[in-house]
PDB file of C-alpha atoms in Angstrom:
ATOM      1  CA  MET Z 194     -18.688  10.657   0.486  1.00  0.00           C
ATOM      2  CA  THR Z 195     -21.682  12.097  -1.406  1.00  0.00           C
ATOM      3  CA  LEU Z 196     -24.041  10.270   0.940  1.00  0.00           C
ATOM      4  CA  PHE Z 197     -22.496  11.938   4.017  1.00  0.00           C
ATOM      5  CA  LYS Z 198     -22.693  15.351   2.340  1.00  0.00           C
ATOM      6  CA  LEU Z 199     -26.373  14.803   1.570  1.00  0.00           C
ATOM      7  CA  ILE Z 200     -27.182  13.570   5.068  1.00  0.00           C
ATOM      8  CA  GLY Z 201     -25.277  16.479   6.613  1.00  0.00           C
ATOM      9  CA  ALA Z 202     -27.067  18.999   4.402  1.00  0.00           C
ATOM     10  CA  LEU Z 203     -30.524  17.552   5.171  1.00  0.00           C
ATOM     11  CA  LEU Z 204     -29.909  17.456   8.930  1.00  0.00           C
ATOM     12  CA  GLY Z 205     -28.479  20.959   8.879  1.00  0.00           C
ATOM     13  CA  TYR Z 206     -31.469  22.277   6.965  1.00  0.00           C
ATOM     14  CA  TYR Z 207     -33.944  20.480   9.223  1.00  0.00           C
ATOM     15  CA  PHE Z 208     -32.501  21.961  12.428  1.00  0.00           C
ATOM     16  CA  PHE Z 209     -31.047  25.296  11.310  1.00  0.00           C
ATOM     17  CA  GLY Z 210     -32.454  26.175   7.904  1.00  0.00           C
ATOM     18  CA  ILE Z 211     -30.501  27.126   4.798  1.00  0.00           C
ATOM     19  CA  PHE Z 212     -27.320  28.144   6.615  1.00  0.00           C
ATOM     20  CA  GLY Z 213     -27.426  24.897   8.563  1.00  0.00           C
ATOM     21  CA  ALA Z 214     -27.642  23.034   5.258  1.00  0.00           C
ATOM     22  CA  PHE Z 215     -24.387  24.578   4.076  1.00  0.00           C
ATOM     23  CA  ALA Z 216     -22.690  23.814   7.383  1.00  0.00           C
ATOM     24  CA  GLY Z 217     -24.045  20.264   7.376  1.00  0.00           C
ATOM     25  CA  TYR Z 218     -22.818  19.732   3.827  1.00  0.00           C
ATOM     26  CA  PHE Z 219     -19.326  20.846   4.839  1.00  0.00           C
ATOM     27  CA  ILE Z 220     -19.284  18.653   7.966  1.00  0.00           C
ATOM     28  CA  GLY Z 221     -20.622  15.706   5.967  1.00  0.00           C
ATOM     29  CA  SER Z 222     -17.797  16.064   3.448  1.00  0.00           C
ATOM     30  CA  ILE Z 223     -15.256  15.977   6.289  1.00  0.00           C
ATOM     31  CA  VAL Z 224     -16.851  12.873   7.813  1.00  0.00           C
ATOM     32  CA  GLY Z 225     -16.863  11.199   4.402  1.00  0.00           C
ATOM     33  CA  ARG Z 226     -13.186  11.908   3.856  1.00  0.00           C
ATOM     34  CA  VAL Z 227     -12.278  10.598   7.315  1.00  0.00           C
ATOM     35  CA  ILE Z 228     -14.105   7.326   6.638  1.00  0.00           C
ATOM     36  CA  ALA Z 229     -12.699   6.976   3.122  1.00  0.00           C
ATOM     37  CA  TYR Z 230      -9.141   8.180   3.612  1.00  0.00           C
ATOM     38  CA  GLY Z 231      -8.496   8.369   7.355  1.00  0.00           C
ATOM     39  CA  VAL Z 232      -7.748  11.404   9.503  1.00  0.00           C
ATOM     40  CA  GLY Z 233      -4.664  12.249   7.445  1.00  0.00           C
ATOM     41  CA  GLY Z 234      -6.719  12.514   4.274  1.00  0.00           C
ATOM     42  CA  VAL Z 235      -9.210  15.086   5.555  1.00  0.00           C
ATOM     43  CA  ASN Z 236      -7.470  18.060   3.991  1.00  0.00           C
ATOM     44  CA  PRO Z 237      -7.284  17.538   0.192  1.00  0.00           C
ATOM     45  CA  LEU Z 238      -4.899  20.511  -0.073  1.00  0.00           C
ATOM     46  CA  SER Z 239      -2.218  18.471   1.714  1.00  0.00           C
ATOM     47  CA  SER Z 240      -2.440  15.628  -0.811  1.00  0.00           C
ATOM     48  CA  HIS Z 241       0.436  16.924  -2.960  1.00  0.00           C
ATOM     49  CA  HIS Z 242       2.746  17.100   0.054  1.00  0.00           C
ATOM     50  CA  ARG Z 243       1.812  13.544   1.076  1.00  0.00           C
ATOM     51  CA  GLN Z 244       2.490  12.348  -2.475  1.00  0.00           C
ATOM     52  CA  THR Z 245       5.940  13.962  -2.474  1.00  0.00           C
ATOM     53  CA  VAL Z 246       6.910  12.480   0.891  1.00  0.00           C
ATOM     54  CA  PHE Z 247       5.510   9.064  -0.031  1.00  0.00           C
ATOM     55  CA  LEU Z 248       7.461   8.972  -3.297  1.00  0.00           C
ATOM     56  CA  GLU Z 249      10.693  10.093  -1.652  1.00  0.00           C
ATOM     57  CA  THR Z 250      10.353   7.543   1.147  1.00  0.00           C
ATOM     58  CA  VAL Z 251       9.656   4.670  -1.251  1.00  0.00           C
ATOM     59  CA  PHE Z 252      12.749   5.217  -3.370  1.00  0.00           C
ATOM     60  CA  ILE Z 253      15.092   6.037  -0.486  1.00  0.00           C
ATOM     61  CA  LEU Z 254      14.074   2.851   1.319  1.00  0.00           C
ATOM     62  CA  MET Z 255      14.278   0.856  -1.909  1.00  0.00           C
ATOM     63  CA  GLY Z 256      17.899   1.960  -2.165  1.00  0.00           C
ATOM     64  CA  LYS Z 257      18.558   1.027   1.450  1.00  0.00           C
ATOM     65  CA  LEU Z 258      16.895  -2.355   0.965  1.00  0.00           C
ATOM     66  CA  ALA Z 259      18.802  -3.132  -2.241  1.00  0.00           C
ATOM     67  CA  LYS Z 260      22.156  -2.398  -0.586  1.00  0.00           C
ATOM     68  CA  VAL Z 261      21.532  -3.915   2.850  1.00  0.00           C
ATOM     69  CA  ASP Z 262      23.015  -7.292   1.908  1.00  0.00           C
ATOM     70  CA  GLY Z 263      26.228  -5.617   0.725  1.00  0.00           C
ATOM     71  CA  HIS Z 264      25.586  -5.427  -3.006  1.00  0.00           C
ATOM     72  CA  ILE Z 265      22.845  -4.439  -5.431  1.00  0.00           C
ATOM     73  CA  SER Z 266      21.926  -7.346  -7.700  1.00  0.00           C
ATOM     74  CA  LYS Z 267      21.095  -7.097 -11.396  1.00  0.00           C
ATOM     75  CA  ASP Z 268      17.577  -8.309 -10.603  1.00  0.00           C
ATOM     76  CA  GLU Z 269      17.101  -5.494  -8.078  1.00  0.00           C
ATOM     77  CA  ILE Z 270      18.354  -2.906 -10.567  1.00  0.00           C
ATOM     78  CA  ALA Z 271      16.035  -4.344 -13.227  1.00  0.00           C
ATOM     79  CA  HIS Z 272      13.120  -4.218 -10.782  1.00  0.00           C
ATOM     80  CA  VAL Z 273      13.719  -0.559  -9.976  1.00  0.00           C
ATOM     81  CA  GLU Z 274      14.065   0.310 -13.671  1.00  0.00           C
ATOM     82  CA  GLN Z 275      10.859  -1.572 -14.450  1.00  0.00           C
ATOM     83  CA  PHE Z 276       9.156   0.145 -11.512  1.00  0.00           C
ATOM     84  CA  ILE Z 277      10.192   3.563 -12.832  1.00  0.00           C
ATOM     85  CA  GLN Z 278       8.993   2.666 -16.327  1.00  0.00           C
ATOM     86  CA  LYS Z 279       5.573   1.746 -14.938  1.00  0.00           C
ATOM     87  CA  LEU Z 280       5.369   5.189 -13.376  1.00  0.00           C
ATOM     88  CA  GLY Z 281       5.829   6.820 -16.770  1.00  0.00           C
ATOM     89  CA  MET Z 282       8.019   9.536 -15.280  1.00  0.00           C
ATOM     90  CA  SER Z 283       9.508  12.433 -17.163  1.00  0.00           C
ATOM     91  CA  ALA Z 284      13.292  12.497 -17.603  1.00  0.00           C
ATOM     92  CA  GLU Z 285      13.547  15.075 -14.816  1.00  0.00           C
ATOM     93  CA  HIS Z 286      11.504  13.002 -12.353  1.00  0.00           C
ATOM     94  CA  ARG Z 287      13.392   9.869 -13.363  1.00  0.00           C
ATOM     95  CA  GLN Z 288      16.682  11.495 -12.439  1.00  0.00           C
ATOM     96  CA  ARG Z 289      15.165  12.638  -9.152  1.00  0.00           C
ATOM     97  CA  VAL Z 290      14.085   9.165  -8.021  1.00  0.00           C
ATOM     98  CA  ILE Z 291      17.365   7.603  -9.170  1.00  0.00           C
ATOM     99  CA  MET Z 292      19.151  10.150  -6.993  1.00  0.00           C
ATOM    100  CA  LEU Z 293      16.897   9.202  -4.066  1.00  0.00           C
ATOM    101  CA  PHE Z 294      17.590   5.504  -4.661  1.00  0.00           C
ATOM    102  CA  LYS Z 295      21.357   6.136  -4.678  1.00  0.00           C
ATOM    103  CA  GLN Z 296      21.003   8.255  -1.531  1.00  0.00           C
ATOM    104  CA  GLY Z 297      19.345   5.373   0.297  1.00  0.00           C
ATOM    105  CA  ALA Z 298      21.966   2.921  -1.009  1.00  0.00           C
ATOM    106  CA  ALA Z 299      24.873   4.992   0.300  1.00  0.00           C
ATOM    107  CA  PRO Z 300      27.004   3.234   2.968  1.00  0.00           C
ATOM    108  CA  ASP Z 301      25.809   3.862   6.530  1.00  0.00           C
ATOM    109  CA  PHE Z 302      22.836   5.907   5.334  1.00  0.00           C
ATOM    110  CA  ASP Z 303      20.489   6.643   8.262  1.00  0.00           C
ATOM    111  CA  TYR Z 304      16.911   6.226   7.049  1.00  0.00           C
ATOM    112  CA  GLU Z 305      15.217   6.930  10.388  1.00  0.00           C
ATOM    113  CA  PRO Z 306      14.791  10.700   9.754  1.00  0.00           C
ATOM    114  CA  ASN Z 307      12.953   9.825   6.538  1.00  0.00           C
ATOM    115  CA  ILE Z 308      10.694   7.423   8.414  1.00  0.00           C
ATOM    116  CA  ARG Z 309       9.940  10.099  11.001  1.00  0.00           C
ATOM    117  CA  GLN Z 310       9.064  12.566   8.262  1.00  0.00           C
ATOM    118  CA  PHE Z 311       6.869   9.948   6.591  1.00  0.00           C
ATOM    119  CA  MET Z 312       5.033   9.257   9.836  1.00  0.00           C
ATOM    120  CA  ALA Z 313       4.542  12.974  10.516  1.00  0.00           C
ATOM    121  CA  VAL Z 314       3.022  13.571   7.080  1.00  0.00           C
ATOM    122  CA  CYS Z 315       1.460  10.213   6.123  1.00  0.00           C
ATOM    123  CA  GLY Z 316       1.260   8.230   9.355  1.00  0.00           C
ATOM    124  CA  HIS Z 317      -2.356   9.114  10.141  1.00  0.00           C
ATOM    125  CA  THR Z 318      -3.645   8.241   6.676  1.00  0.00           C
ATOM    126  CA  HIS Z 319      -5.135   4.780   6.118  1.00  0.00           C
ATOM    127  CA  SER Z 320      -3.212   2.398   3.838  1.00  0.00           C
ATOM    128  CA  LEU Z 321      -0.146   4.570   3.137  1.00  0.00           C
ATOM    129  CA  LYS Z 322       1.977   2.741   5.712  1.00  0.00           C
ATOM    130  CA  GLN Z 323       0.743  -0.566   4.409  1.00  0.00           C
ATOM    131  CA  MET Z 324       1.368   0.348   0.761  1.00  0.00           C
ATOM    132  CA  LEU Z 325       4.888   1.488   1.604  1.00  0.00           C
ATOM    133  CA  LEU Z 326       5.610  -1.952   3.053  1.00  0.00           C
ATOM    134  CA  VAL Z 327       3.987  -3.684   0.082  1.00  0.00           C
ATOM    135  CA  TYR Z 328       6.238  -1.817  -2.367  1.00  0.00           C
ATOM    136  CA  LEU Z 329       9.305  -2.668  -0.292  1.00  0.00           C
ATOM    137  CA  ILE Z 330       8.402  -6.353   0.062  1.00  0.00           C
ATOM    138  CA  VAL Z 331       7.875  -6.621  -3.701  1.00  0.00           C
ATOM    139  CA  MET Z 332      11.277  -4.966  -4.139  1.00  0.00           C
ATOM    140  CA  ALA Z 333      12.957  -7.358  -1.687  1.00  0.00           C
ATOM    141  CA  VAL Z 334      11.646 -10.458  -3.431  1.00  0.00           C
ATOM    142  CA  SER Z 335      12.547  -9.186  -6.928  1.00  0.00           C
ATOM    143  CA  ASP Z 336      15.770 -11.228  -6.929  1.00  0.00           C
ATOM    144  CA  GLY Z 337      13.914 -14.429  -6.087  1.00  0.00           C
ATOM    145  CA  SER Z 338      14.035 -14.489  -2.294  1.00  0.00           C
ATOM    146  CA  ILE Z 339      14.286 -12.352   0.827  1.00  0.00           C
ATOM    147  CA  ASP Z 340      17.534 -12.932   2.681  1.00  0.00           C
ATOM    148  CA  PHE Z 341      18.115 -12.439   6.400  1.00  0.00           C
ATOM    149  CA  ALA Z 342      19.509  -8.894   6.125  1.00  0.00           C
ATOM    150  CA  GLU Z 343      16.585  -7.752   3.955  1.00  0.00           C
ATOM    151  CA  GLU Z 344      13.994  -9.263   6.263  1.00  0.00           C
ATOM    152  CA  ARG Z 345      15.658  -7.749   9.321  1.00  0.00           C
ATOM    153  CA  LEU Z 346      15.561  -4.306   7.684  1.00  0.00           C
ATOM    154  CA  LEU Z 347      11.932  -4.757   6.687  1.00  0.00           C
ATOM    155  CA  VAL Z 348      11.030  -5.759  10.231  1.00  0.00           C
ATOM    156  CA  ASP Z 349      12.764  -2.637  11.555  1.00  0.00           C
ATOM    157  CA  ILE Z 350      11.016  -0.378   9.026  1.00  0.00           C
ATOM    158  CA  ALA Z 351       7.690  -1.981   9.934  1.00  0.00           C
ATOM    159  CA  ARG Z 352       8.410  -1.362  13.617  1.00  0.00           C
ATOM    160  CA  HIS Z 353       8.952   2.334  12.922  1.00  0.00           C
ATOM    161  CA  LEU Z 354       5.627   2.350  11.067  1.00  0.00           C
ATOM    162  CA  GLY Z 355       3.826   0.862  14.075  1.00  0.00           C
ATOM    163  CA  TYR Z 356       3.684  -2.831  13.107  1.00  0.00           C
ATOM    164  CA  ASP Z 357       4.789  -5.469  15.574  1.00  0.00           C
ATOM    165  CA  GLN Z 358       6.720  -8.468  14.268  1.00  0.00           C
ATOM    166  CA  GLN Z 359       3.669 -10.726  14.126  1.00  0.00           C
ATOM    167  CA  ALA Z 360       1.625  -8.204  12.125  1.00  0.00           C
ATOM    168  CA  PHE Z 361       4.503  -7.697   9.705  1.00  0.00           C
ATOM    169  CA  LYS Z 362       5.028 -11.447   9.262  1.00  0.00           C
ATOM    170  CA  HIS Z 363       1.340 -11.810   8.439  1.00  0.00           C
ATOM    171  CA  MET Z 364       1.563  -9.044   5.818  1.00  0.00           C
ATOM    172  CA  LEU Z 365       4.787 -10.486   4.402  1.00  0.00           C
ATOM    173  CA  ASP Z 366       3.193 -13.910   4.003  1.00  0.00           C
ATOM    174  CA  MET Z 367       0.177 -12.386   2.233  1.00  0.00           C
ATOM    175  CA  VAL Z 368       2.222 -10.308  -0.227  1.00  0.00           C
ATOM    176  CA  LEU Z 369       4.593 -13.177  -1.030  1.00  0.00           C
ATOM    177  CA  ASN Z 370       1.667 -15.487  -1.767  1.00  0.00           C
ATOM    178  CA  GLN Z 371      -0.164 -12.827  -3.775  1.00  0.00           C
ATOM    179  CA  ALA Z 372       2.907 -12.762  -6.025  1.00  0.00           C
ATOM    180  CA  HIS Z 373       2.246 -16.407  -6.899  1.00  0.00           C
ATOM    181  CA  PHE Z 374      -0.776 -15.215  -8.868  1.00  0.00           C
ATOM    182  CA  ALA Z 375       1.006 -12.606 -10.969  1.00  0.00           C
ATOM    183  CA  GLY Z 376      -0.240 -12.776 -14.539  1.00  0.00           C
ATOM    184  CA  GLY Z 377      -3.231 -14.872 -13.512  1.00  0.00           C
ATOM    185  CA  GLN Z 378      -1.215 -18.072 -13.118  1.00  0.00           C
ATOM    186  CA  THR Z 379      -3.030 -20.872 -11.254  1.00  0.00           C
ATOM    187  CA  THR Z 380      -1.352 -24.025 -12.452  1.00  0.00           C
ATOM    188  CA  SER Z 381      -0.013 -26.061  -9.519  1.00  0.00           C
ATOM    189  CA  ALA Z 382      -1.843 -28.144  -6.964  1.00  0.00           C
ATOM    190  CA  THR Z 383      -0.481 -25.964  -4.199  1.00  0.00           C
ATOM    191  CA  ASN Z 384      -2.109 -22.826  -5.630  1.00  0.00           C
ATOM    192  CA  LEU Z 385      -5.204 -23.246  -3.458  1.00  0.00           C
ATOM    193  CA  ASP Z 386      -3.109 -23.169  -0.270  1.00  0.00           C
ATOM    194  CA  ASP Z 387      -1.285 -20.112  -1.627  1.00  0.00           C
ATOM    195  CA  ALA Z 388      -4.610 -18.454  -2.427  1.00  0.00           C
ATOM    196  CA  TYR Z 389      -5.797 -18.708   1.182  1.00  0.00           C
ATOM    197  CA  LYS Z 390      -2.484 -17.290   2.398  1.00  0.00           C
ATOM    198  CA  ALA Z 391      -2.705 -14.469  -0.160  1.00  0.00           C
ATOM    199  CA  LEU Z 392      -5.984 -13.375   1.425  1.00  0.00           C
ATOM    200  CA  GLY Z 393      -4.751 -13.909   4.970  1.00  0.00           C
ATOM    201  CA  VAL Z 394      -7.325 -16.623   5.731  1.00  0.00           C
ATOM    202  CA  SER Z 395      -7.355 -20.429   5.931  1.00  0.00           C
ATOM    203  CA  LYS Z 396      -9.347 -23.353   4.554  1.00  0.00           C
ATOM    204  CA  GLU Z 397     -11.254 -23.406   7.837  1.00  0.00           C
ATOM    205  CA  SER Z 398     -12.455 -19.811   7.335  1.00  0.00           C
ATOM    206  CA  SER Z 399     -16.129 -19.393   6.502  1.00  0.00           C
ATOM    207  CA  ASP Z 400     -17.317 -18.028   3.151  1.00  0.00           C
ATOM    208  CA  GLN Z 401     -18.151 -14.746   4.877  1.00  0.00           C
ATOM    209  CA  GLU Z 402     -14.679 -14.478   6.397  1.00  0.00           C
ATOM    210  CA  VAL Z 403     -13.061 -15.147   3.015  1.00  0.00           C
ATOM    211  CA  LYS Z 404     -15.252 -12.569   1.301  1.00  0.00           C
ATOM    212  CA  ARG Z 405     -14.587 -10.015   4.038  1.00  0.00           C
ATOM    213  CA  ALA Z 406     -10.809 -10.503   3.690  1.00  0.00           C
ATOM    214  CA  TYR Z 407     -11.083 -10.203  -0.092  1.00  0.00           C
ATOM    215  CA  ARG Z 408     -13.112  -6.994   0.073  1.00  0.00           C
ATOM    216  CA  LYS Z 409     -10.710  -5.482   2.598  1.00  0.00           C
ATOM    217  CA  LEU Z 410      -7.738  -6.121   0.324  1.00  0.00           C
ATOM    218  CA  MET Z 411      -9.534  -4.836  -2.769  1.00  0.00           C
ATOM    219  CA  SER Z 412     -10.449  -1.699  -0.848  1.00  0.00           C
ATOM    220  CA  GLN Z 413      -6.827  -1.335   0.256  1.00  0.00           C
ATOM    221  CA  TYR Z 414      -5.641  -1.451  -3.358  1.00  0.00           C
ATOM    222  CA  HIS Z 415      -8.472   0.699  -4.781  1.00  0.00           C
ATOM    223  CA  PRO Z 416      -6.936   3.405  -7.032  1.00  0.00           C
ATOM    224  CA  ASP Z 417      -9.249   6.275  -6.050  1.00  0.00           C
ATOM    225  CA  LYS Z 418      -8.812   5.610  -2.344  1.00  0.00           C
ATOM    226  CA  LEU Z 419      -5.040   5.369  -2.633  1.00  0.00           C
ATOM    227  CA  MET Z 420      -4.766   8.582  -4.640  1.00  0.00           C
ATOM    228  CA  GLY Z 421      -7.068  10.333  -2.193  1.00  0.00           C
ATOM    229  CA  GLN Z 422      -4.791   9.289   0.643  1.00  0.00           C
ATOM    230  CA  GLY Z 423      -1.606  10.468  -1.043  1.00  0.00           C
ATOM    231  CA  VAL Z 424      -0.231   7.718  -3.272  1.00  0.00           C
ATOM    232  CA  PRO Z 425       0.979   9.422  -6.480  1.00  0.00           C
ATOM    233  CA  GLU Z 426      -1.210   8.557  -9.460  1.00  0.00           C
ATOM    234  CA  ASP Z 427       1.767   7.157 -11.349  1.00  0.00           C
ATOM    235  CA  MET Z 428       2.401   4.647  -8.563  1.00  0.00           C
ATOM    236  CA  ILE Z 429      -1.079   3.149  -8.722  1.00  0.00           C
ATOM    237  CA  ALA Z 430       0.012   0.621 -11.366  1.00  0.00           C
ATOM    238  CA  VAL Z 431       1.760  -1.548  -8.776  1.00  0.00           C
ATOM    239  CA  ALA Z 432      -1.291  -1.501  -6.496  1.00  0.00           C
ATOM    240  CA  THR Z 433      -3.458  -2.456  -9.478  1.00  0.00           C
ATOM    241  CA  GLU Z 434      -1.263  -5.489 -10.106  1.00  0.00           C
ATOM    242  CA  GLN Z 435      -1.600  -6.498  -6.446  1.00  0.00           C
ATOM    243  CA  ALA Z 436      -5.390  -6.174  -6.736  1.00  0.00           C
ATOM    244  CA  GLN Z 437      -5.375  -8.410  -9.811  1.00  0.00           C
ATOM    245  CA  GLU Z 438      -3.383 -11.035  -7.928  1.00  0.00           C
ATOM    246  CA  VAL Z 439      -5.873 -10.897  -5.038  1.00  0.00           C
ATOM    247  CA  GLN Z 440      -8.732 -11.278  -7.518  1.00  0.00           C
ATOM    248  CA  VAL Z 441      -7.194 -14.386  -9.099  1.00  0.00           C
ATOM    249  CA  ALA Z 442      -6.595 -15.932  -5.666  1.00  0.00           C
ATOM    250  CA  TYR Z 443     -10.158 -15.193  -4.550  1.00  0.00           C
ATOM    251  CA  ASP Z 444     -11.631 -16.591  -7.773  1.00  0.00           C
ATOM    252  CA  LEU Z 445      -9.666 -19.814  -7.237  1.00  0.00           C
ATOM    253  CA  ILE Z 446     -10.993 -20.143  -3.682  1.00  0.00           C
ATOM    254  CA  THR Z 447     -14.623 -19.492  -4.623  1.00  0.00           C
ATOM    255  CA  LYS Z 448     -14.388 -21.934  -7.537  1.00  0.00           C
ATOM    256  CA  SER Z 449     -12.963 -24.656  -5.283  1.00  0.00           C
ATOM    257  CA  ARG Z 450     -15.745 -24.141  -2.722  1.00  0.00           C
ATOM    258  CA  LYS Z 451     -18.446 -24.604  -5.347  1.00  0.00           C
ATOM    259  CA  GLN Z 452     -17.145 -28.010  -6.379  1.00  0.00           C
TER     260      GLN Z 452
END
């Protein structure tokens, strides 16, 4: 963003003098934020509101997802507890998100108003919709697999977020295969196939296409960009883990192509 500020200031000064420099600097900062964070991230003063809505939506939908198959498993409860621990929340905030989780898990809970609120506040900001789905997919697979009811709910949530079924399936396949590289594990012969799927490419993809997919994912999970767009700082830990999984998958691919 500094580059756009500098360019704006120089152009403003060249055409309009000192006052133009100030105006150009301001316009350049706006352009930089649009490119970095999307239209929804232009106003940094709205970041706190986006963070609040994002956090509420995540835990409400986690509750809905955990209960959609009729019961909440021990693995799902453990995942949520582990997720909360990663966030390092205060006792007060912990009680708040547990209440949100229980709200979403209530019988016949209608989550569509929450999705509409999320879209109104966060829908125009790059990556927030995608990160919401990533968190939910990771939650769904916490008990070992995604059953039909969970996948159907995820597809419906994705539809409300603007993803068609094909786009969601592609994202689902990527996140599930990224999970194969949790903890840096690359032990089986099938890991190379999983690595390509984790990046959303294939063995037939060129080196440039693989690198472009890798850079796009690493940008998507970049902490500063996510926080600038409205992901609460405490929730960055999960995105960091996803980035590490992408890195391991990419390293495996590049190593195999050098052999």
